[in-house]
Coordinates of C-alpha atoms in Angstrom, one line a residue:
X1 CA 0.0 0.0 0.0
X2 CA 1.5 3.7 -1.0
X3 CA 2.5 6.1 1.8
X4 CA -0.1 8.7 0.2
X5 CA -3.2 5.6 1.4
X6 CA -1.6 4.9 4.3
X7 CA -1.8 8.7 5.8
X8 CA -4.9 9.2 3.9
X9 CA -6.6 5.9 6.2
X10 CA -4.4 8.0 9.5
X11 CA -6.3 11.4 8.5
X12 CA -9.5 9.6 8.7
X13 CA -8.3 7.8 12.0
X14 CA -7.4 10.8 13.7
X15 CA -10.6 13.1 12.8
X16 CA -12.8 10.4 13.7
X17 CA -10.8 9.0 17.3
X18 CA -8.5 11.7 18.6
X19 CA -9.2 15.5 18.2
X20 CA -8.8 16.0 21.9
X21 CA -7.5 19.6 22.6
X22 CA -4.8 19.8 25.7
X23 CA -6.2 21.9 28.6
X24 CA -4.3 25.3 29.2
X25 CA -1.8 25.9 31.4
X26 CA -2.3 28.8 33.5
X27 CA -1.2 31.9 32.7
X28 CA 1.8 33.2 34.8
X29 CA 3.0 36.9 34.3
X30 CA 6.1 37.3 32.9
X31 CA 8.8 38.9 35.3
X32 CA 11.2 40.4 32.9
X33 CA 14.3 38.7 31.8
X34 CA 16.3 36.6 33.9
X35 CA 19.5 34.9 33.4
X36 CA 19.0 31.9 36.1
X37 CA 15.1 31.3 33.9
X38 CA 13.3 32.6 31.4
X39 CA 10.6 29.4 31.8
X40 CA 7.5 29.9 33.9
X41 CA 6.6 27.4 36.7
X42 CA 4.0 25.7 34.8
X43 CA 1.2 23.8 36.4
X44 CA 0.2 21.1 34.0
X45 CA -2.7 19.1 36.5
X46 CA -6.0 19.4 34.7
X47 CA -9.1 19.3 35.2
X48 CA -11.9 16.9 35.0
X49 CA -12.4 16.5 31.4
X50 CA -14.6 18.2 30.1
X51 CA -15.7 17.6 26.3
X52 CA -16.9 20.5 25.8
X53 CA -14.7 23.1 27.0
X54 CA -12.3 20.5 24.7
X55 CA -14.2 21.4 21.6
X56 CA -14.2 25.2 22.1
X57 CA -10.5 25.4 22.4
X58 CA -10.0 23.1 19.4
X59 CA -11.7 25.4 17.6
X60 CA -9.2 28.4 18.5
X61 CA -11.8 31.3 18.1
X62 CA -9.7 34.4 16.5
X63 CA -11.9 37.0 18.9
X64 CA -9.6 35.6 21.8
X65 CA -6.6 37.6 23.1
X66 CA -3.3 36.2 22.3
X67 CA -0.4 35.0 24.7
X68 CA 2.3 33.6 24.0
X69 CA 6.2 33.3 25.6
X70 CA 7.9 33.1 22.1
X71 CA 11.0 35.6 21.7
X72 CA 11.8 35.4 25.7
X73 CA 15.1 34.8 26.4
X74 CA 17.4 35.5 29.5
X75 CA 19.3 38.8 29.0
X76 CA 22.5 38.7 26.5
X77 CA 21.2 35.6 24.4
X78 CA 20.5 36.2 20.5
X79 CA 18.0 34.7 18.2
X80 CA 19.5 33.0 15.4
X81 CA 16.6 31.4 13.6
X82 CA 13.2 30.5 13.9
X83 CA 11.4 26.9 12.7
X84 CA 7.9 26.7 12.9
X85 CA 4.8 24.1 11.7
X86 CA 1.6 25.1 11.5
X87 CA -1.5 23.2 11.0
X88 CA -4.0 25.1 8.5
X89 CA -7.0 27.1 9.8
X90 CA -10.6 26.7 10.0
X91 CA -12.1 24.5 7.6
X92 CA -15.2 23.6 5.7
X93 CA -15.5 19.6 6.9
X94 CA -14.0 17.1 4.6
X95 CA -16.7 14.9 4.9
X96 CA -20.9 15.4 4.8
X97 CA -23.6 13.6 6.7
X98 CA -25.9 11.2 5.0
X99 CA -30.1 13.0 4.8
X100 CA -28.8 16.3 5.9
X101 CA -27.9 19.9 4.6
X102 CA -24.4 20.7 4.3
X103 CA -23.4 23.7 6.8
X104 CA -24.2 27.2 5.4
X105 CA -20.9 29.1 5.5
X106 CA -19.4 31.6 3.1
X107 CA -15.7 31.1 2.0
X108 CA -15.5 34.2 -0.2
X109 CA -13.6 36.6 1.8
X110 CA -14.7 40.1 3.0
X111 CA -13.2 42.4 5.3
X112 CA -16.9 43.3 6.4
X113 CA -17.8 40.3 7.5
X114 CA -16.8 38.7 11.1
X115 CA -14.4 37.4 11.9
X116 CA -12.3 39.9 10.2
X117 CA -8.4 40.9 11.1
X118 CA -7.2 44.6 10.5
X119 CA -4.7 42.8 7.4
X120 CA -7.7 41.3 6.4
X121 CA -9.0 43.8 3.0
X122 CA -4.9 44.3 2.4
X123 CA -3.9 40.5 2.2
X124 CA -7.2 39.7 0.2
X125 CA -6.0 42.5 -2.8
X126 CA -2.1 41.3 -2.4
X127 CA -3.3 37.7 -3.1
X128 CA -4.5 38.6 -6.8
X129 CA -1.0 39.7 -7.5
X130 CA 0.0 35.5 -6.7
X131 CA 1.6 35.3 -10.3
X132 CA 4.4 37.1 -8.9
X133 CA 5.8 34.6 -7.0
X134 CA 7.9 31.4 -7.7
X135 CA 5.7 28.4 -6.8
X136 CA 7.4 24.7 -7.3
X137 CA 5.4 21.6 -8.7
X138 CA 1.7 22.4 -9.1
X139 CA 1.2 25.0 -5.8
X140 CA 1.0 27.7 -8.9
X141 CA -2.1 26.8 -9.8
X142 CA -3.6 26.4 -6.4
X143 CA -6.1 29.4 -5.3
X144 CA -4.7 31.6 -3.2
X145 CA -7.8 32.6 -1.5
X146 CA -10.7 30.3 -0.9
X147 CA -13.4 31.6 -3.1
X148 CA -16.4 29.6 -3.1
X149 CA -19.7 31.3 -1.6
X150 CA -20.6 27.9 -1.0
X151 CA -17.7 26.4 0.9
X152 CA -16.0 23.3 -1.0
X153 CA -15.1 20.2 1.0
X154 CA -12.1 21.1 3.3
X155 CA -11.6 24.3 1.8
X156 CA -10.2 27.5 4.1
X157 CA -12.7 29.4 5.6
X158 CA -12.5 32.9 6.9
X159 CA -11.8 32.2 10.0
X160 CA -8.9 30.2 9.0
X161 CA -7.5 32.7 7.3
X162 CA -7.5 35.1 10.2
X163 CA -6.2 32.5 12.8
X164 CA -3.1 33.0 10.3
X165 CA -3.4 36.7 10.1
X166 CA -3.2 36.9 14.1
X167 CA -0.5 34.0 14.1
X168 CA 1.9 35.7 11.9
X169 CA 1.0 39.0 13.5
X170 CA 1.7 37.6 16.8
X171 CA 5.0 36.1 16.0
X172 CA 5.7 39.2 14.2
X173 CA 6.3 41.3 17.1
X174 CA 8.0 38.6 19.1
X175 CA 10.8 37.9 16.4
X176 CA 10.6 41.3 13.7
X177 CA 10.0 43.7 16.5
X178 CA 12.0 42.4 19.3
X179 CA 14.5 40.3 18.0
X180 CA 15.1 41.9 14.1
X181 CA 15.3 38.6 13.0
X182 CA 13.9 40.0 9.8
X183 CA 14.5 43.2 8.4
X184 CA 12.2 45.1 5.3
X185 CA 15.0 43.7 3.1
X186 CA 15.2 40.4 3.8
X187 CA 16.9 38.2 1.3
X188 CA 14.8 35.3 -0.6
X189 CA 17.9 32.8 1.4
X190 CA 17.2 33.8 4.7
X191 CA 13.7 32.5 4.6
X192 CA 12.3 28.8 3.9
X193 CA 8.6 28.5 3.0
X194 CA 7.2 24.6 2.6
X195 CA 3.8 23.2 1.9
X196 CA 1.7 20.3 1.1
X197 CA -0.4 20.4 -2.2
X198 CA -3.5 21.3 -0.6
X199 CA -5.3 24.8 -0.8
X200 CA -6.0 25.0 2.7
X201 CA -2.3 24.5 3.5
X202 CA -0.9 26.8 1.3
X203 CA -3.4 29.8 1.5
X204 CA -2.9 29.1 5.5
X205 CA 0.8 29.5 5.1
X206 CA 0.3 32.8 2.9
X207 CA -2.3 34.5 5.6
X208 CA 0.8 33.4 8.2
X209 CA 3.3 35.2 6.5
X210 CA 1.8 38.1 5.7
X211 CA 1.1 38.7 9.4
X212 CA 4.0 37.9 9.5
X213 CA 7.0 39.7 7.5
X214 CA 8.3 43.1 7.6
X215 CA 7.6 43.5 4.3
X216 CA 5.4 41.2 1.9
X217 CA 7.1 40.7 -1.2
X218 CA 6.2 38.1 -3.9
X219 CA 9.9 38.6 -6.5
X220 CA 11.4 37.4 -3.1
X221 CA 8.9 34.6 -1.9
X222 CA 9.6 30.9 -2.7
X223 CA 6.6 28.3 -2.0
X224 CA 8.2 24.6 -2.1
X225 CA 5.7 21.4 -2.4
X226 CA 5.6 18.3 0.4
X227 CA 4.5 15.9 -1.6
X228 CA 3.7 13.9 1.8
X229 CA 1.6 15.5 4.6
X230 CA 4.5 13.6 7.0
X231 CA 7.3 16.2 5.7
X232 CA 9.7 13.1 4.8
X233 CA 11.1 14.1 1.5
X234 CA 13.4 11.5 0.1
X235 CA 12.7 9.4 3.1
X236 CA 9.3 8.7 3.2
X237 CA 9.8 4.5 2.6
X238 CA 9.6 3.0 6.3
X239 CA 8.2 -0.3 5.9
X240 CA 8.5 -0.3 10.0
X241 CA 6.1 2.7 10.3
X242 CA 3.3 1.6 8.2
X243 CA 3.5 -1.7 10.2
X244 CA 3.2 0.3 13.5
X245 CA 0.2 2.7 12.2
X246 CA -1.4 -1.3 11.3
X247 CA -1.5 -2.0 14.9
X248 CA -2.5 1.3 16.3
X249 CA -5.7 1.6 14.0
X250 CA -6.6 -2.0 15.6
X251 CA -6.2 -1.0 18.6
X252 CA -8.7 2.1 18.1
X253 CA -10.8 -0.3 16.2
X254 CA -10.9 -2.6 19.7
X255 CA -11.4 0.5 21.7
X256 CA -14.4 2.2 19.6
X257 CA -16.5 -1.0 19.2
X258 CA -15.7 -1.9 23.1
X259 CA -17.6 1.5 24.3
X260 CA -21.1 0.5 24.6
X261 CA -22.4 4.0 25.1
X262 CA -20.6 5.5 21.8
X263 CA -22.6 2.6 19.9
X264 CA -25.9 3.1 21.2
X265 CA -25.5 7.1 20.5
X266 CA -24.5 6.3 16.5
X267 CA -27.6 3.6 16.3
X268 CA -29.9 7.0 18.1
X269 CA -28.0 9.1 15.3
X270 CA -28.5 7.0 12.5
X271 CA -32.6 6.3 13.4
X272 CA -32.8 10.1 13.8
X273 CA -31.3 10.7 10.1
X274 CA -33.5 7.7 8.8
X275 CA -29.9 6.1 7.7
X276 CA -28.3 2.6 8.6
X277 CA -25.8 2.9 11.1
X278 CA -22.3 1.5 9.6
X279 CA -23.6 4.3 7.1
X280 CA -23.4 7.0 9.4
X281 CA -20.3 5.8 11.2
X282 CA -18.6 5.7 7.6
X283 CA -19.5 9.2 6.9
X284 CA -17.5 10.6 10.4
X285 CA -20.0 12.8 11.3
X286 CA -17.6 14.6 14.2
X287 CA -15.8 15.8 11.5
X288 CA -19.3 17.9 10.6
X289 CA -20.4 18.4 13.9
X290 CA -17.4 20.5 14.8
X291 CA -18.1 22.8 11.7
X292 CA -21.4 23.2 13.2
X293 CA -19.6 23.8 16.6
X294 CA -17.2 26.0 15.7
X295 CA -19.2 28.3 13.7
X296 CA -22.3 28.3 16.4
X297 CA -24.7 26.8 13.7
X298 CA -27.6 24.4 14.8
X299 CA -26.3 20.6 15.3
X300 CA -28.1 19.3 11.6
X301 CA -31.2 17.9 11.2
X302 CA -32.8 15.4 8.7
X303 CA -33.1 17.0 4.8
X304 CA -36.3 14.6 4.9
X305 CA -38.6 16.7 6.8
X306 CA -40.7 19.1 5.6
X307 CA -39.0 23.0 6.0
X308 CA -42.2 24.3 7.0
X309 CA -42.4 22.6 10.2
X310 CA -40.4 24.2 13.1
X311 CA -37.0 22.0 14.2
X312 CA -38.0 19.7 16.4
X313 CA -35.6 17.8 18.7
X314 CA -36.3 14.1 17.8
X315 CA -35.4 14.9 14.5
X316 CA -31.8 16.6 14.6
X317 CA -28.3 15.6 15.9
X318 CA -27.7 17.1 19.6
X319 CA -25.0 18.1 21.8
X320 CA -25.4 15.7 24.1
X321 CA -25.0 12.8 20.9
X322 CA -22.0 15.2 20.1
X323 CA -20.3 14.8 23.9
X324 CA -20.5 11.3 23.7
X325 CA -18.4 11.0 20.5
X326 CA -16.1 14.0 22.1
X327 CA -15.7 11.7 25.6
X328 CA -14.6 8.7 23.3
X329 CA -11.8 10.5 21.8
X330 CA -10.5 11.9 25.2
X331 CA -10.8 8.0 26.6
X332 CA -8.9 6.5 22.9
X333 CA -6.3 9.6 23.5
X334 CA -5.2 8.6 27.1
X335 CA -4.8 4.6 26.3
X336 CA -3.4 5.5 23.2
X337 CA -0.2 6.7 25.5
X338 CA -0.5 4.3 27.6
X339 CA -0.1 1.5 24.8
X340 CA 3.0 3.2 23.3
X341 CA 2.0 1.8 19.7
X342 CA 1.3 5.3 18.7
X343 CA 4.2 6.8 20.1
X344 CA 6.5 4.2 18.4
X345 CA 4.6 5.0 14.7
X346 CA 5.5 8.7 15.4
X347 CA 8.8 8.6 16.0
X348 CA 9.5 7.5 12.3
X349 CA 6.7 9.3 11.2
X350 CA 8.2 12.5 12.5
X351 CA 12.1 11.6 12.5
X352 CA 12.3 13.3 8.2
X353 CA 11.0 16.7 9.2
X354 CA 12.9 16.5 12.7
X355 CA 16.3 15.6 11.5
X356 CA 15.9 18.3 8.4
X357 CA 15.3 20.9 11.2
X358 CA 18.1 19.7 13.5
X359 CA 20.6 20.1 10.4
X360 CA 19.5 23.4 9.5
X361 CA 20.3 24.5 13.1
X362 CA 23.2 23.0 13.3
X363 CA 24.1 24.9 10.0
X364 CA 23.5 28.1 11.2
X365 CA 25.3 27.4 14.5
X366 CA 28.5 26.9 13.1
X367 CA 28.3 29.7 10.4
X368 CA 27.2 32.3 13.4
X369 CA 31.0 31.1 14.3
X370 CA 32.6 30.7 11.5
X371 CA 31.3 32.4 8.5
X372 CA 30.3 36.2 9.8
X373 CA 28.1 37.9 7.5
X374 CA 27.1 34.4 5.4
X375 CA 23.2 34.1 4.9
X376 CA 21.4 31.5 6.1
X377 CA 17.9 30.5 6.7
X378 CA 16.7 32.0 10.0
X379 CA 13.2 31.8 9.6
X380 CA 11.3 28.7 7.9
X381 CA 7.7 27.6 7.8
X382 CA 6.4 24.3 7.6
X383 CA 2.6 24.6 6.5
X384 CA 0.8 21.1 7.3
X385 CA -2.2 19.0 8.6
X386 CA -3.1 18.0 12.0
X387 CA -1.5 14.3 10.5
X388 CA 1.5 16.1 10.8
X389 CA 1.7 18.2 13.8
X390 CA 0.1 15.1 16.3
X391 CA 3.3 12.2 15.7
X392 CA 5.9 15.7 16.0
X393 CA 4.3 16.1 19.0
X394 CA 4.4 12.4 20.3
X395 CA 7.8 12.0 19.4
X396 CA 9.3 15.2 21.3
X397 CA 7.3 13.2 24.3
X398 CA 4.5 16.0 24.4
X399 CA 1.6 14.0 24.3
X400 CA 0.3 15.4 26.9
X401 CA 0.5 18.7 24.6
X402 CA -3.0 17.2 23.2
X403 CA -4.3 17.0 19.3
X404 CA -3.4 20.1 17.5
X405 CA -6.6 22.6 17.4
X406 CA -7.1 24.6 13.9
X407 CA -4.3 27.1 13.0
X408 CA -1.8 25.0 16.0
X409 CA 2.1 26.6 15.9
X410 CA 4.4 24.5 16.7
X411 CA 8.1 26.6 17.3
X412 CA 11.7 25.8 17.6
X413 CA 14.2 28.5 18.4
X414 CA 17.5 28.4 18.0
X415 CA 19.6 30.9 20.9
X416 CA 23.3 32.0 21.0
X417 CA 24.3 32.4 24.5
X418 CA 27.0 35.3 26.2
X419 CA 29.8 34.3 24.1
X420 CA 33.1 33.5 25.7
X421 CA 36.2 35.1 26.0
X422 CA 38.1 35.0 22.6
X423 CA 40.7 32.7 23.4
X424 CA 38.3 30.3 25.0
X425 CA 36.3 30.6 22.0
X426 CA 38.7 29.8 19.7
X427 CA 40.2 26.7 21.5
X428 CA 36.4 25.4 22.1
X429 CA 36.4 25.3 18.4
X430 CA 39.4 23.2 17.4
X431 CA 38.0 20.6 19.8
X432 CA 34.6 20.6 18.4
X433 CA 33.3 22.1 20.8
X434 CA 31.3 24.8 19.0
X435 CA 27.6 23.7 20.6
X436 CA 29.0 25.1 24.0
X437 CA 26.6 28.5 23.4
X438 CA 24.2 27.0 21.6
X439 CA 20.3 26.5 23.0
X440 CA 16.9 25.4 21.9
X441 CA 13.4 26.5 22.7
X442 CA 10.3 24.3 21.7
X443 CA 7.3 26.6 22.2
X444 CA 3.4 24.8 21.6
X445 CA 0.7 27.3 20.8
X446 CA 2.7 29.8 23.0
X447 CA 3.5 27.6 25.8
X448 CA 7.0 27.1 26.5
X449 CA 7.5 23.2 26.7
X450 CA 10.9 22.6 26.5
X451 CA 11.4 21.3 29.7
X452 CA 9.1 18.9 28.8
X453 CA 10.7 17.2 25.8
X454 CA 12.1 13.7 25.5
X455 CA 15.1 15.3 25.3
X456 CA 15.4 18.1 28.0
X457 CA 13.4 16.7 30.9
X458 CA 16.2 16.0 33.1
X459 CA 18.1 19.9 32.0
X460 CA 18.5 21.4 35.7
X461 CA 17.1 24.8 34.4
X462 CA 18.3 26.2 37.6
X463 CA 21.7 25.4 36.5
X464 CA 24.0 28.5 34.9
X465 CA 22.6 27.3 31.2
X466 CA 18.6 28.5 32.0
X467 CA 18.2 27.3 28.0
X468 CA 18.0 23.4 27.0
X469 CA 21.7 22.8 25.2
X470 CA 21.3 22.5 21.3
X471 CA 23.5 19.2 21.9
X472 CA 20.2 17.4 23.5
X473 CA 17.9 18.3 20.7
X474 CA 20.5 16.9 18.0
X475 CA 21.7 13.6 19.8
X476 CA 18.1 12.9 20.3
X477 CA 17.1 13.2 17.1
X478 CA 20.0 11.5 15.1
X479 CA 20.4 8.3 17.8
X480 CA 18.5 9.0 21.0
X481 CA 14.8 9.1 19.8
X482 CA 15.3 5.4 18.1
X483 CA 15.8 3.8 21.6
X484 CA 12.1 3.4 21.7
X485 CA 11.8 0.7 19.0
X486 CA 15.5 -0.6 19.3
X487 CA 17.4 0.9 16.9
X488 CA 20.1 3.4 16.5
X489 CA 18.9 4.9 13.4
X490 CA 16.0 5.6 11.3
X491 CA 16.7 3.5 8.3
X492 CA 17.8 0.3 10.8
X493 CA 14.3 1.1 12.6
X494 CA 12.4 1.8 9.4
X495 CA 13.8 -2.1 8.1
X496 CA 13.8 -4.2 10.9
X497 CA 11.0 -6.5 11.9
X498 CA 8.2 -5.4 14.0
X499 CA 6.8 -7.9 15.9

């Protein structure tokens, strides 16, 4: 079976089992910089689930005020490069539920209409000058603005497209504004643009960067094509992973048909939509119901009865059938971690895009050394799918982080510390020691979870280096990471037998 089926079955796994959104950690006011700890105390106990509360912070409403701890750094430490993944915005459901009317939602864009973003009307008439731009494989001939006034399956809604706007604004001022990291001139080499062939992908990764850049340029922009939604490239045949996804959709199979109250509430479903009930299961209807969620639209009712009658209950889908389907996710989530199958398909799943990143840092490490004045990349985006973002996250050990909400950042940050005496420095050099100064953030959605990693859990940050040592993140990722399934590398795990 081709990698493109296998991640295709995984997309429908994921919508229909595990779209479980993490609860936040609360907010702590930032003291100012500090060179013992720029890292808040975080308190990560939740509370009772709540499916819910879940649902309205997967659906990331853009009215909401935005926090976030990226750019912090202890005082004489400098920014060298950014790498972040993003999961597209809002969209229109990718599939539609049997008897009923599809939601009514707009995707033509208008900066009268809510939600809107101040770059809103600006991005929408910078869009039609697309032909600008140097597109690879078939991304040129992609819409660069969803435009349907009856939204397509999975296309980019609105509010997607503002989640981006605020994203790229956000991250704007932390990196442009605080840190330079771009200037108004910034070269076409110094930044790194990647997405998968998908509209809602790529006109998510536009609305991000023009929120984001000093200056919005098409001569200088480059989009490149993923031709997988994992990000692997060249390295995308692992025989080992597809085995391990095998087992982990049987286990959700076991653990969906074992919940007795999820299958009474589809047979209720299915006898309210006049539809057979493998029928209705088939058609994922969460993936729907969160449209209508998100958008504050009436759960749907059957297209069978007559429009002149008023709504009546017995015949619609409810929130209460809705928090039973939510509740079985959250359950499949926690003994998804608990039987490690998952975690095991992720690490090779997410090992391509993790290992590119860890190169490109170590790159720009050792020409901030080396080669003054050189340009690298210091800024890249990764614009993907929630199939993406969820095995990154497993592998780095953040499952607890939860299933990536619409318009989810993922961030990596590369710091230079105080630098040494010029003797020291030079001397550190000859024996390879180049990483000593070298440090790595991994930011989720804001939060600063570094200390959380696979790899940096047992940093004292109290120590005199209050940053995780770039060192961790790239033994971890070229040897470390494999001692889950075994192996010291990804091509010996990717071959060897999986029992």
């Amino acid at each position: 079976m081709s990698v493109a089926v296998r991640i295709n079955q995984l997309t429908v796994i994921l919508l229909s089992v595990h779209l479980i959104p993490t609860n936040p950690v609360a907010e702590q006011k930032l003291l100012g910089k500090s060179r013992k700890r720029v890292n808040p105390v975080l308190h990560t106990d939740a509370p009772a689930p709540d499916p819910i509360r879940d649902t309205h912070r997967y659906c990331n409403y853009p009215n909401l005020t935005e926090h976030g701890w990226e750019g912090h750094s202890p005082a004489d430490y400098r920014l060298l490069s950014v790498h972040v993944m993003i999961r597209h915005g809002d969209r229109f459901p990718l599939y539609s539920i049997p008897k009923t009317k599809k939601p009514a939602i707009d995707c033509v864009l208008s900066d009268k209409r809510k939600p809107s973003h101040p770059l809103l009307a600006s991005f929408i008439s910078h869009m039609a000058l697309g032909g600008r731009g140097h597109w690879e494989a078939s991304l040129g001939s992609l819409p660069r603005l969803p435009n349907h006034s009856t939204c397509e399956m999975g296309e980019l809604t609105q509010t997607g497209v503002v989640q981006h706007l605020k994203n790229g604004d956000h991250l704007r001022q932390a990196y442009i504004k605080r840190h330079s990291l771009l200037t108004a001139d910034w070269s076409p080499r110094q930044l790194w643009v990647e997405t998968t062939g998908k509209s809602r992908t790529l006109q998510s990764g536009l609305a991000f960067l023009f929120g984001f850049l000093p200056r919005f340029d098409w001569s200088r922009l480059t989009v490149r094509q993923q031709w997988s939604t994992l990000f692997c490239g060249s390295l995308c045949d692992c025989p080992a992973r597809n085995r391990y996804l095998d087992q982990e959709q049987r286990r959700q199979y076991r653990q969906r048909t074992a919940d007795t109250e999820l299958e009474r509430t589809y047979i209720t479903m299915a006898k309210t939509l006049g539809v057979a009930t493998k029928i209705l299961r088939a058609a994922n209807p969460v993936d729907a119901l969160l449209c209508h969620f998100c958008h504050g639209l009436a759960f749907p009712c059957s297209s069978s009865r007559t429009t002149s009658k008023a709504p009546d209950e017995g015949a619609c889908l409810t929130l209460q059938h809705f928090a039973v389907i939510r509740r079985q996710q959250k359950d499949d989530e926690l003994e998804r971690r608990e039987a490690g199958l998952y975690r095991r398909y992720a690490v090779l799943a997410a090992h391509p895009y993790l290992n590119r990143t860890a190169t490109q840092m170590e790159r720009i490490a050792r020409g901030s050394q080396a080669r003054k004045g050189t340009e690298e990349v210091v800024f890249a985006l990764a614009s993907a799918h929630d199939v993406t973002m969820a095995p990154l996250l497993s592998a780095l050990g953040l499952e607890g982080a939860g299933f990536p909400k619409f318009a989810a950042r993922l961030v990596f940050e590369l710091w230079n510390g105080p630098e040494a005496k010029d003797n020291e420095r030079k001397s550190d050099r000859k024996r390879g020691r180049w990483l000593k100064n070298m440090f790595i953030r991994v930011l989720y959605n804001g939060e600063d979870l570094t200390f959380d990693t696979a790899f940096c859990r047992d940093h004292n940050r109290h120590s005199a280096q209050p940053l995780c040592p770039l060192g961790n993140f790239l033994s971890f990722v070229r040897n470390d990471m494999f001692n889950i399934v075994n192996a010291t590398s990804y091509q010996q795990a990717c071959h060897q037998t999986v029992l």
